[in-house]
C-alpha cells in the first residue's frame, strides 16, 4: 500500500531541505528524500555569500549560534595564468563553511520542524494521476516503497533522476550548446589562508581556494571535461593537472596536504541556458538553474528559489491556487527573479574565459570599482526578509 503525504521533495541538499522546513512549518506533511547518506561531503566551494547567510537565518538556521566557527572572507583575489592578479572587496562579509556541517544543520532543523527525512532512497519512477496528484516509486535497500503526494518538488541538483526530462526544446538546445564541465572539491590543511577567496584561472577552467574554519581550506574547481581527461581520474590528479597551467596555484597547493575522505566530484556539469522552473512539477536550486560557480552563488539561488516555490506550493496545498496557477505563478516568479541574474553571470563568465581576461588586472587598476562591480552584478539583491 502506498503512503500518503502532502508533498514529496526529491533531494535533501540546501534547496530541498530549506523548502521542506518552510512547508512543514506551514503545517504540511513533508517527506524529504535523498539517495545519499548524511553527513556527506559535497562538491561546492563552500563560499557563503551574505545573502545566503540572511536566507538561512530566515529559515531558522544560524551556523554561528549552532557552535560552528566558519571562516570569514572580505576580499576576492583573482590570479590569471600569466601570474597577474586582480583584487576586489566583496560586497559584504562572506563565510566559509563546510557543506558536511551545513547540510546536517539543515536536516536537524527540518526534523525539528516535523519533516520526515529518508536517505539512501532511489527514486525509480514518478507518475501523475488524473487528479494531478503524484505517485513516487522508490527503492530503499531491497524494498520497493511507493508514496502518493499532492505536490512534488524537484531539488535533486544537476542530475535529473532517470525518466525525468526538462522541456524538450530547451534540453536539446542546452545539450547542443553547452560545454561539459567537471566539478571537484577537496579539503586541505597546511595552506595559510587570509580572509579572502582566491580564484586561479587555468587551462579549461578555474580553481578556488577559500578558508572553511579550523585551519582547513576548501579547494574546489570547475574544469572542462576535455582538460580533466588529459590529467587523470582522481581529484588530486585533476588538481595537479590544473596547477600545471598556473604556477602560482602550483606553489599554493604544494604548501598543503589533502584531507582524506573529503574528495568529491560531479560530472557532467552543464551550465544553464535559461532557468527551468517547471517541468512536470516545480524545480528549485541547481535542478532549476545551474549558474557558473565563479559568477554566482548557487547556494543563495537554491535558498531563494526554495522560498518562492514554498510560498506558492503552500497556497496550492491549501486550495488557494489551482494546479495551473501553481505552475504559472512559480514559473513567472522564478523567471523574473533569475533570468537577468543568469544573463549577467554568463557575460562575466565569457569575459573571464576570453583572451581579453589578460587585460582585466589593468582595467581593474584604471577603474578601481570595476572588480567589485563585477562581483556584485552576479549576486542576488539583498532580501530584507522578515518572518511574518
Ligand atoms: C565546483 C563547484 C563549486 C561551487 N562553489 C560554490 C560556492 O562556493 N558557493 C555557492 O553558493 N555555490 C557553489 N556551487 C553551487 C552549489 O554547490 C549549488 O548551487 C548548491 O549546492 C545547489 O543546491 P541544491 O539543493 O539545488 O542541490 P544539491 O546541494 O546538489 O543537493 C541535491 C541533493 O539531491 C540528491 N539527489 C540527487 N539525485 C537524486 C535522486 N535521483 N533522488 C534523490 N536524491 C537525489 C543529492 O544526493 C543531493 O544531496 C558550486 C558548485 C560547483 C559544481
Coordinates of C-alpha atoms and ligand atoms in Angstrom, one line a residue:
X1 CA 0.0 0.0 0.0
X2 CA 1.2 3.5 -0.8
X3 CA 1.9 6.0 2.0
X4 CA 0.1 9.3 1.5
X5 CA 1.8 12.7 2.2
X6 CA 1.2 16.3 1.2
X7 CA 4.5 16.9 -0.5
X8 CA 7.5 14.9 -1.6
X9 CA 10.8 16.8 -2.0
X10 CA 13.4 14.9 -4.0
X11 CA 16.9 15.9 -2.9
X12 CA 17.9 16.9 0.6
X13 CA 20.6 19.4 -0.2
X14 CA 20.4 23.0 0.7
X15 CA 17.4 23.8 -1.6
X16 CA 15.3 20.7 -0.8
X17 CA 15.9 21.0 3.0
X18 CA 15.0 24.6 3.0
X19 CA 11.8 24.1 1.1
X20 CA 11.0 21.2 3.5
X21 CA 11.4 23.3 6.6
X22 CA 9.3 26.1 5.2
X23 CA 6.4 23.8 4.1
X24 CA 6.5 21.8 7.3
X25 CA 6.3 25.0 9.4
X26 CA 3.1 25.9 7.4
X27 CA 1.6 22.6 8.7
X28 CA 2.1 20.3 5.7
X29 CA 3.2 16.7 5.9
X30 CA 6.6 16.8 4.1
X31 CA 8.6 13.8 3.0
X32 CA 12.2 14.7 2.1
X33 CA 14.1 12.0 0.1
X34 CA 17.8 11.7 -0.8
X35 CA 19.7 9.0 -2.4
X36 CA 22.8 9.7 -0.3
X37 CA 23.5 9.1 3.4
X38 CA 24.3 12.2 5.5
X39 CA 26.5 13.8 6.6
X40 CA 28.4 13.8 3.3
X41 CA 30.9 16.0 1.5
X42 CA 29.5 17.9 -1.4
X43 CA 31.2 19.3 -4.5
X44 CA 31.0 23.0 -3.6
X45 CA 33.3 26.0 -3.0
X46 CA 31.6 26.4 0.4
X47 CA 31.7 30.1 -0.1
X48 CA 28.6 31.5 1.6
X49 CA 27.6 35.0 0.5
X50 CA 25.8 37.5 2.8
X51 CA 22.5 36.8 1.0
X52 CA 22.9 33.1 1.8
X53 CA 23.5 33.8 5.5
X54 CA 20.5 36.0 5.6
X55 CA 18.2 33.4 4.0
X56 CA 19.5 30.7 6.2
X57 CA 18.7 32.8 9.2
X58 CA 15.2 33.4 7.8
X59 CA 14.5 29.7 7.9
X60 CA 16.0 29.4 11.4
X61 CA 19.5 28.1 10.7
X62 CA 22.3 30.3 12.0
X63 CA 25.6 28.5 11.9
X64 CA 27.2 31.0 14.4
X65 CA 24.5 30.2 17.0
X66 CA 24.9 26.5 16.5
X67 CA 28.5 26.5 17.7
X68 CA 30.1 26.3 14.2
X69 CA 33.1 28.6 13.7
X70 CA 33.1 29.4 10.0
X71 CA 35.9 31.4 8.4
X72 CA 35.2 34.9 7.2
X73 CA 36.1 36.5 3.9
X74 CA 36.1 40.1 2.9
X75 CA 38.1 40.1 -0.4
X76 CA 38.4 38.1 -3.7
X77 CA 41.8 37.7 -5.4
X78 CA 41.8 36.5 -9.0
X79 CA 45.0 35.1 -10.3
X80 CA 45.4 34.7 -14.1
X81 CA 47.6 32.1 -15.8
X82 CA 50.3 34.7 -16.5
X83 CA 50.6 35.3 -12.8
X84 CA 48.9 38.8 -12.9
X85 CA 46.2 39.3 -10.3
X86 CA 43.2 41.5 -9.5
X87 CA 41.7 42.1 -6.1
X88 CA 38.1 43.1 -5.2
X89 CA 36.5 43.9 -2.0
X90 CA 33.4 41.7 -1.5
X91 CA 30.1 43.5 -1.3
X92 CA 29.7 42.1 2.2
X93 CA 31.4 39.7 4.6
X94 CA 31.2 36.1 3.3
X95 CA 31.6 32.9 5.4
X96 CA 33.4 29.7 4.5
X97 CA 31.6 26.7 5.9
X98 CA 31.8 23.0 5.1
X99 CA 28.7 21.6 3.4
X100 CA 29.3 18.5 5.6
X101 CA 28.2 20.6 8.6
X102 CA 25.8 22.9 6.9
X103 CA 23.6 20.3 5.3
X104 CA 23.5 18.4 8.6
X105 CA 22.3 21.6 10.4
X106 CA 19.6 21.9 7.8
X107 CA 18.5 18.4 8.5
X108 CA 18.4 18.9 12.2
X109 CA 16.2 22.0 11.7
X110 CA 14.0 20.1 9.2
X111 CA 13.5 17.3 11.8
X112 CA 12.7 19.8 14.5
X113 CA 10.0 21.3 12.1
X114 CA 8.4 17.9 11.6
X115 CA 9.9 16.9 8.2
X116 CA 10.1 13.2 7.6
X117 CA 13.6 12.6 6.1
X118 CA 14.6 9.4 4.4
X119 CA 18.1 8.9 3.0
X120 CA 19.6 6.2 0.8
X121 CA 16.4 6.3 -1.3
X122 CA 16.5 5.8 -5.0
X123 CA 13.6 7.3 -6.9
X124 CA 12.7 4.9 -9.7
X125 CA 9.6 6.5 -11.2
X126 CA 7.1 9.3 -10.9
X127 CA 3.7 9.4 -12.4
X128 CA 0.9 11.9 -12.3
X129 CA -2.7 10.7 -11.9
X130 CA -5.8 12.3 -13.4
X131 CA -6.5 14.3 -10.2
X132 CA -3.0 15.7 -10.7
X133 CA -1.5 14.1 -7.6
X134 CA 1.8 12.2 -8.0
X135 CA 2.8 8.6 -7.4
X136 CA 6.5 8.3 -6.5
X137 CA 8.1 4.9 -6.7
X138 CA 11.3 4.3 -4.7
X139 CA 13.8 1.6 -3.9
X140 CA 15.0 1.6 -0.3
X141 CA 17.6 -1.2 0.2
X142 CA 15.8 -4.3 -1.1
X143 CA 12.3 -2.9 -0.6
X144 CA 10.1 -1.0 -3.2
X145 CA 8.2 1.8 -1.5
X146 CA 5.5 3.9 -3.1
X147 CA 4.3 7.3 -2.0
X148 CA 1.3 9.4 -3.1
X149 CA 1.6 13.2 -2.8
X150 CA -0.5 16.2 -3.8
X151 CA 2.7 18.1 -4.7
X152 CA 6.3 17.1 -5.7
X153 CA 9.3 19.4 -5.8
X154 CA 12.5 18.5 -7.7
X155 CA 15.5 19.6 -5.7
X156 CA 17.9 16.9 -6.9
X157 CA 20.7 19.1 -8.1
X158 CA 22.1 19.0 -11.6
X159 CA 21.5 15.3 -12.3
X160 CA 17.8 14.6 -13.1
X161 CA 16.6 11.2 -12.0
X162 CA 16.1 8.7 -14.8
X163 CA 13.0 9.3 -16.8
X164 CA 12.6 12.9 -15.8
X165 CA 13.4 15.3 -18.6
X166 CA 13.5 19.1 -18.9
X167 CA 11.3 20.8 -21.5
X168 CA 12.4 19.0 -24.7
X169 CA 13.2 22.1 -26.8
X170 CA 15.3 23.7 -24.1
X171 CA 17.1 20.4 -23.3
X172 CA 18.1 19.9 -26.9
X173 CA 19.4 23.5 -27.2
X174 CA 21.3 23.2 -23.9
X175 CA 22.9 19.9 -24.9
X176 CA 23.9 21.3 -28.3
X177 CA 25.4 24.5 -26.9
X178 CA 26.6 23.6 -23.5
X179 CA 30.2 22.9 -22.8
X180 CA 30.6 20.0 -20.4
X181 CA 32.5 20.6 -17.1
X182 CA 33.6 18.5 -14.2
X183 CA 33.3 19.9 -10.6
X184 CA 35.7 18.7 -7.9
X185 CA 36.5 19.6 -4.3
X186 CA 38.8 18.6 -1.5
X187 CA 39.7 20.0 1.9
X188 CA 43.3 20.7 2.6
X189 CA 45.3 21.5 5.7
X190 CA 48.6 23.4 5.8
X191 CA 47.6 26.2 3.4
X192 CA 47.6 29.5 5.3
X193 CA 44.5 31.5 4.1
X194 CA 43.8 35.2 4.5
X195 CA 40.3 36.4 4.9
X196 CA 39.8 36.1 1.1
X197 CA 38.6 33.8 -1.6
X198 CA 41.3 33.1 -4.2
X199 CA 40.4 32.2 -7.8
X200 CA 43.1 30.8 -10.1
X201 CA 42.5 30.5 -13.8
X202 CA 44.0 27.5 -15.6
X203 CA 43.5 25.6 -18.8
X204 CA 39.9 24.6 -19.1
X205 CA 38.5 26.5 -16.0
X206 CA 39.4 27.7 -12.6
X207 CA 40.3 26.6 -9.1
X208 CA 39.1 28.4 -6.0
X209 CA 40.7 28.4 -2.6
X210 CA 38.8 29.6 0.5
X211 CA 39.1 29.0 4.2
X212 CA 36.3 27.0 5.9
X213 CA 37.5 27.3 9.5
X214 CA 39.7 25.3 11.9
X215 CA 42.7 25.8 9.7
X216 CA 41.1 23.9 6.8
X217 CA 40.8 25.3 3.3
X218 CA 38.4 24.3 0.6
X219 CA 39.8 23.7 -2.9
X220 CA 37.1 23.5 -5.5
X221 CA 37.4 23.6 -9.3
X222 CA 35.3 23.7 -12.3
X223 CA 37.2 22.4 -15.3
X224 CA 36.2 21.4 -18.8
X225 CA 35.8 17.6 -19.4
X226 CA 38.5 17.9 -22.1
X227 CA 41.1 19.3 -19.7
X228 CA 40.3 16.8 -17.0
X229 CA 40.6 13.8 -19.4
X230 CA 44.1 14.8 -20.0
X231 CA 45.2 14.9 -16.3
X232 CA 43.9 11.7 -14.7
X233 CA 41.0 10.4 -12.7
X234 CA 41.5 11.2 -9.0
X235 CA 40.7 14.7 -7.6
X236 CA 44.4 15.0 -6.7
X237 CA 45.5 14.2 -10.3
X238 CA 42.9 16.7 -11.7
X239 CA 44.1 19.5 -9.3
X240 CA 47.8 18.7 -10.2
X241 CA 46.9 18.9 -13.9
X242 CA 45.2 22.3 -13.4
X243 CA 48.1 23.6 -11.3
X244 CA 50.5 22.7 -14.1
X245 CA 49.0 25.6 -16.1
X246 CA 49.1 28.2 -13.3
X247 CA 52.4 28.3 -11.4
X248 CA 51.1 30.4 -8.6
X249 CA 48.4 27.8 -8.0
X250 CA 51.0 25.1 -8.1
X251 CA 53.0 26.8 -5.3
X252 CA 49.9 27.3 -3.2
X253 CA 48.9 23.6 -3.5
X254 CA 52.4 22.5 -2.6
X255 CA 52.0 24.1 0.8
X256 CA 49.2 21.8 1.8
X257 CA 48.0 18.2 2.4
X258 CA 44.7 16.9 1.2
X259 CA 42.3 15.7 3.9
X260 CA 41.5 12.1 3.2
X261 CA 37.8 11.4 2.7
X262 CA 36.8 14.9 1.6
X263 CA 37.4 14.5 -2.2
X264 CA 34.3 14.5 -4.2
X265 CA 33.5 15.2 -7.9
X266 CA 30.5 15.8 -10.1
X267 CA 30.1 15.3 -13.8
X268 CA 28.7 16.2 -16.3
X269 CA 28.1 19.8 -15.2
X270 CA 26.3 21.8 -17.9
X271 CA 25.7 25.5 -17.2
X272 CA 22.1 26.6 -17.8
X273 CA 21.0 28.5 -20.9
X274 CA 17.8 29.6 -19.2
X275 CA 16.1 28.9 -15.8
X276 CA 13.8 25.9 -16.0
X277 CA 11.5 26.3 -13.0
X278 CA 8.8 23.8 -14.1
X279 CA 8.8 20.5 -15.9
X280 CA 6.0 18.2 -14.7
X281 CA 6.4 19.8 -11.2
X282 CA 8.4 22.7 -9.8
X283 CA 12.2 22.6 -9.7
X284 CA 14.4 24.5 -7.3
X285 CA 18.2 25.1 -6.9
X286 CA 20.5 23.5 -9.4
X287 CA 17.7 21.5 -10.8
X288 CA 16.2 24.8 -11.9
X289 CA 19.3 26.7 -12.8
X290 CA 23.0 25.9 -12.8
X291 CA 24.8 29.2 -12.7
X292 CA 28.6 29.4 -13.4
X293 CA 30.0 28.9 -9.9
X294 CA 32.6 31.7 -10.5
X295 CA 29.8 34.1 -11.2
X296 CA 27.1 33.5 -8.8
X297 CA 26.4 31.8 -5.6
X298 CA 24.4 28.6 -6.2
X299 CA 23.5 28.2 -2.6
X300 CA 21.7 31.5 -2.5
X301 CA 19.8 30.7 -5.6
X302 CA 18.8 27.3 -4.1
X303 CA 17.5 29.1 -1.0
X304 CA 15.8 31.9 -2.8
X305 CA 14.1 29.5 -5.3
X306 CA 13.0 27.4 -2.3
X307 CA 11.3 30.4 -0.8
X308 CA 9.5 31.4 -3.9
X309 CA 8.4 27.8 -4.5
X310 CA 7.3 27.1 -0.9
X311 CA 5.1 30.2 -0.9
X312 CA 3.1 29.1 -4.0
X313 CA 3.2 25.4 -3.1
X314 CA 1.7 26.3 0.3
X315 CA -1.1 28.1 -1.4
X316 CA -1.7 25.2 -3.8
X317 CA -1.8 22.7 -0.9
X318 CA -4.4 24.9 0.9
X319 CA -6.5 25.0 -2.3
X320 CA -5.9 28.8 -2.8
X321 CA -4.3 28.1 -6.2
X322 CA -5.4 25.7 -8.9
X323 CA -2.8 23.3 -10.4
X324 CA -2.3 25.6 -13.4
X325 CA -2.0 28.7 -11.2
X326 CA 0.6 26.9 -9.1
X327 CA 2.6 26.2 -12.3
X328 CA 2.2 29.7 -13.8
X329 CA 2.9 31.6 -10.6
X330 CA 6.0 29.7 -9.8
X331 CA 7.3 29.8 -13.3
X332 CA 6.7 33.6 -13.7
X333 CA 8.2 34.5 -10.3
X334 CA 11.3 32.3 -10.7
X335 CA 11.9 33.6 -14.2
X336 CA 11.5 37.2 -13.0
X337 CA 14.0 36.6 -10.2
X338 CA 16.7 34.6 -12.0
X339 CA 16.7 35.3 -15.8
X340 CA 18.6 38.6 -15.6
X341 CA 21.0 37.3 -13.0
X342 CA 21.9 34.3 -15.2
X343 CA 22.4 36.6 -18.2
X344 CA 24.8 38.8 -16.2
X345 CA 26.7 35.8 -14.9
X346 CA 27.1 34.4 -18.4
X347 CA 28.6 37.6 -19.6
X348 CA 31.1 37.7 -16.7
X349 CA 31.9 34.0 -17.3
X350 CA 32.5 34.7 -21.0
X351 CA 34.8 37.7 -20.3
X352 CA 36.7 35.7 -17.7
X353 CA 37.4 32.9 -20.2
X354 CA 38.1 35.0 -23.2
X355 CA 41.6 36.1 -24.2
X356 CA 40.5 39.6 -23.0
X357 CA 40.9 38.4 -19.5
X358 CA 44.6 39.2 -19.7
X359 CA 43.6 42.9 -19.5
X360 CA 41.4 42.5 -16.5
X361 CA 44.1 43.5 -14.0
X362 CA 44.9 46.6 -16.0
X363 CA 41.3 47.6 -16.2
X364 CA 40.9 46.9 -12.5
X365 CA 43.7 49.5 -11.9
X366 CA 42.1 52.0 -14.3
X367 CA 38.6 51.6 -12.8
X368 CA 39.1 50.6 -9.2
X369 CA 35.4 49.9 -8.6
X370 CA 35.2 47.5 -11.6
X371 CA 36.2 44.3 -9.8
X372 CA 33.7 45.0 -7.0
X373 CA 31.0 45.9 -9.5
X374 CA 31.6 42.6 -11.4
X375 CA 31.3 40.6 -8.2
X376 CA 28.2 42.5 -7.1
X377 CA 26.5 42.2 -10.5
X378 CA 26.3 38.4 -10.3
X379 CA 24.8 38.3 -6.8
X380 CA 21.1 38.3 -5.9
X381 CA 20.0 41.6 -4.3
X382 CA 19.7 41.9 -0.6
X383 CA 16.3 40.5 0.6
X384 CA 15.4 42.4 3.7
X385 CA 13.3 39.4 4.6
X386 CA 11.3 39.3 7.8
X387 CA 9.3 36.4 9.1
X388 CA 5.5 37.1 9.3
Ligands
LIG1 C1 32.8 23.2 -8.4 C2 31.6 23.9 -7.8 C3 31.8 24.9 -6.8 C4 30.8 25.6 -6.3 N1 31.0 26.6 -5.4 C5 30.0 27.2 -4.8 C6 30.3 28.2 -3.8 O1 31.4 28.4 -3.4 N2 29.2 28.9 -3.3 C7 27.9 28.6 -3.6 O2 27.0 29.3 -3.1 N3 27.7 27.7 -4.5 C8 28.7 27.0 -5.1 N4 28.4 26.0 -6.0 C9 27.0 25.7 -6.3 C10 26.3 25.0 -5.1 O3 27.0 23.9 -4.7 C11 24.9 24.5 -5.6 O4 24.3 25.5 -6.4 C12 24.0 24.1 -4.5 O5 24.5 23.1 -3.7 C13 22.6 23.7 -5.1 O6 21.8 23.2 -4.0 P1 20.7 22.2 -4.4 O7 20.0 21.9 -3.1 O8 20.0 22.6 -5.6 O9 21.5 20.9 -4.8 P2 22.5 20.0 -4.0 O10 23.1 20.7 -2.9 O11 23.4 19.4 -5.0 O12 21.6 18.8 -3.4 C14 20.9 17.9 -4.3 C15 20.7 16.6 -3.4 O13 19.9 15.8 -4.2 C16 20.3 14.5 -4.1 N5 19.9 13.7 -5.2 C17 20.4 13.8 -6.5 N6 19.7 12.9 -7.3 C18 18.7 12.4 -6.6 C19 17.7 11.4 -6.8 N7 17.6 10.9 -8.0 N8 16.9 11.0 -5.8 C20 17.1 11.6 -4.6 N9 18.0 12.5 -4.3 C21 18.8 12.9 -5.2 C22 21.8 14.6 -3.9 O14 22.3 13.4 -3.2 C23 21.9 15.9 -3.1 O15 22.0 15.6 -1.7 C24 29.4 25.2 -6.6 C25 29.2 24.2 -7.5 C26 30.3 23.5 -8.1 C27 30.0 22.4 -9.0

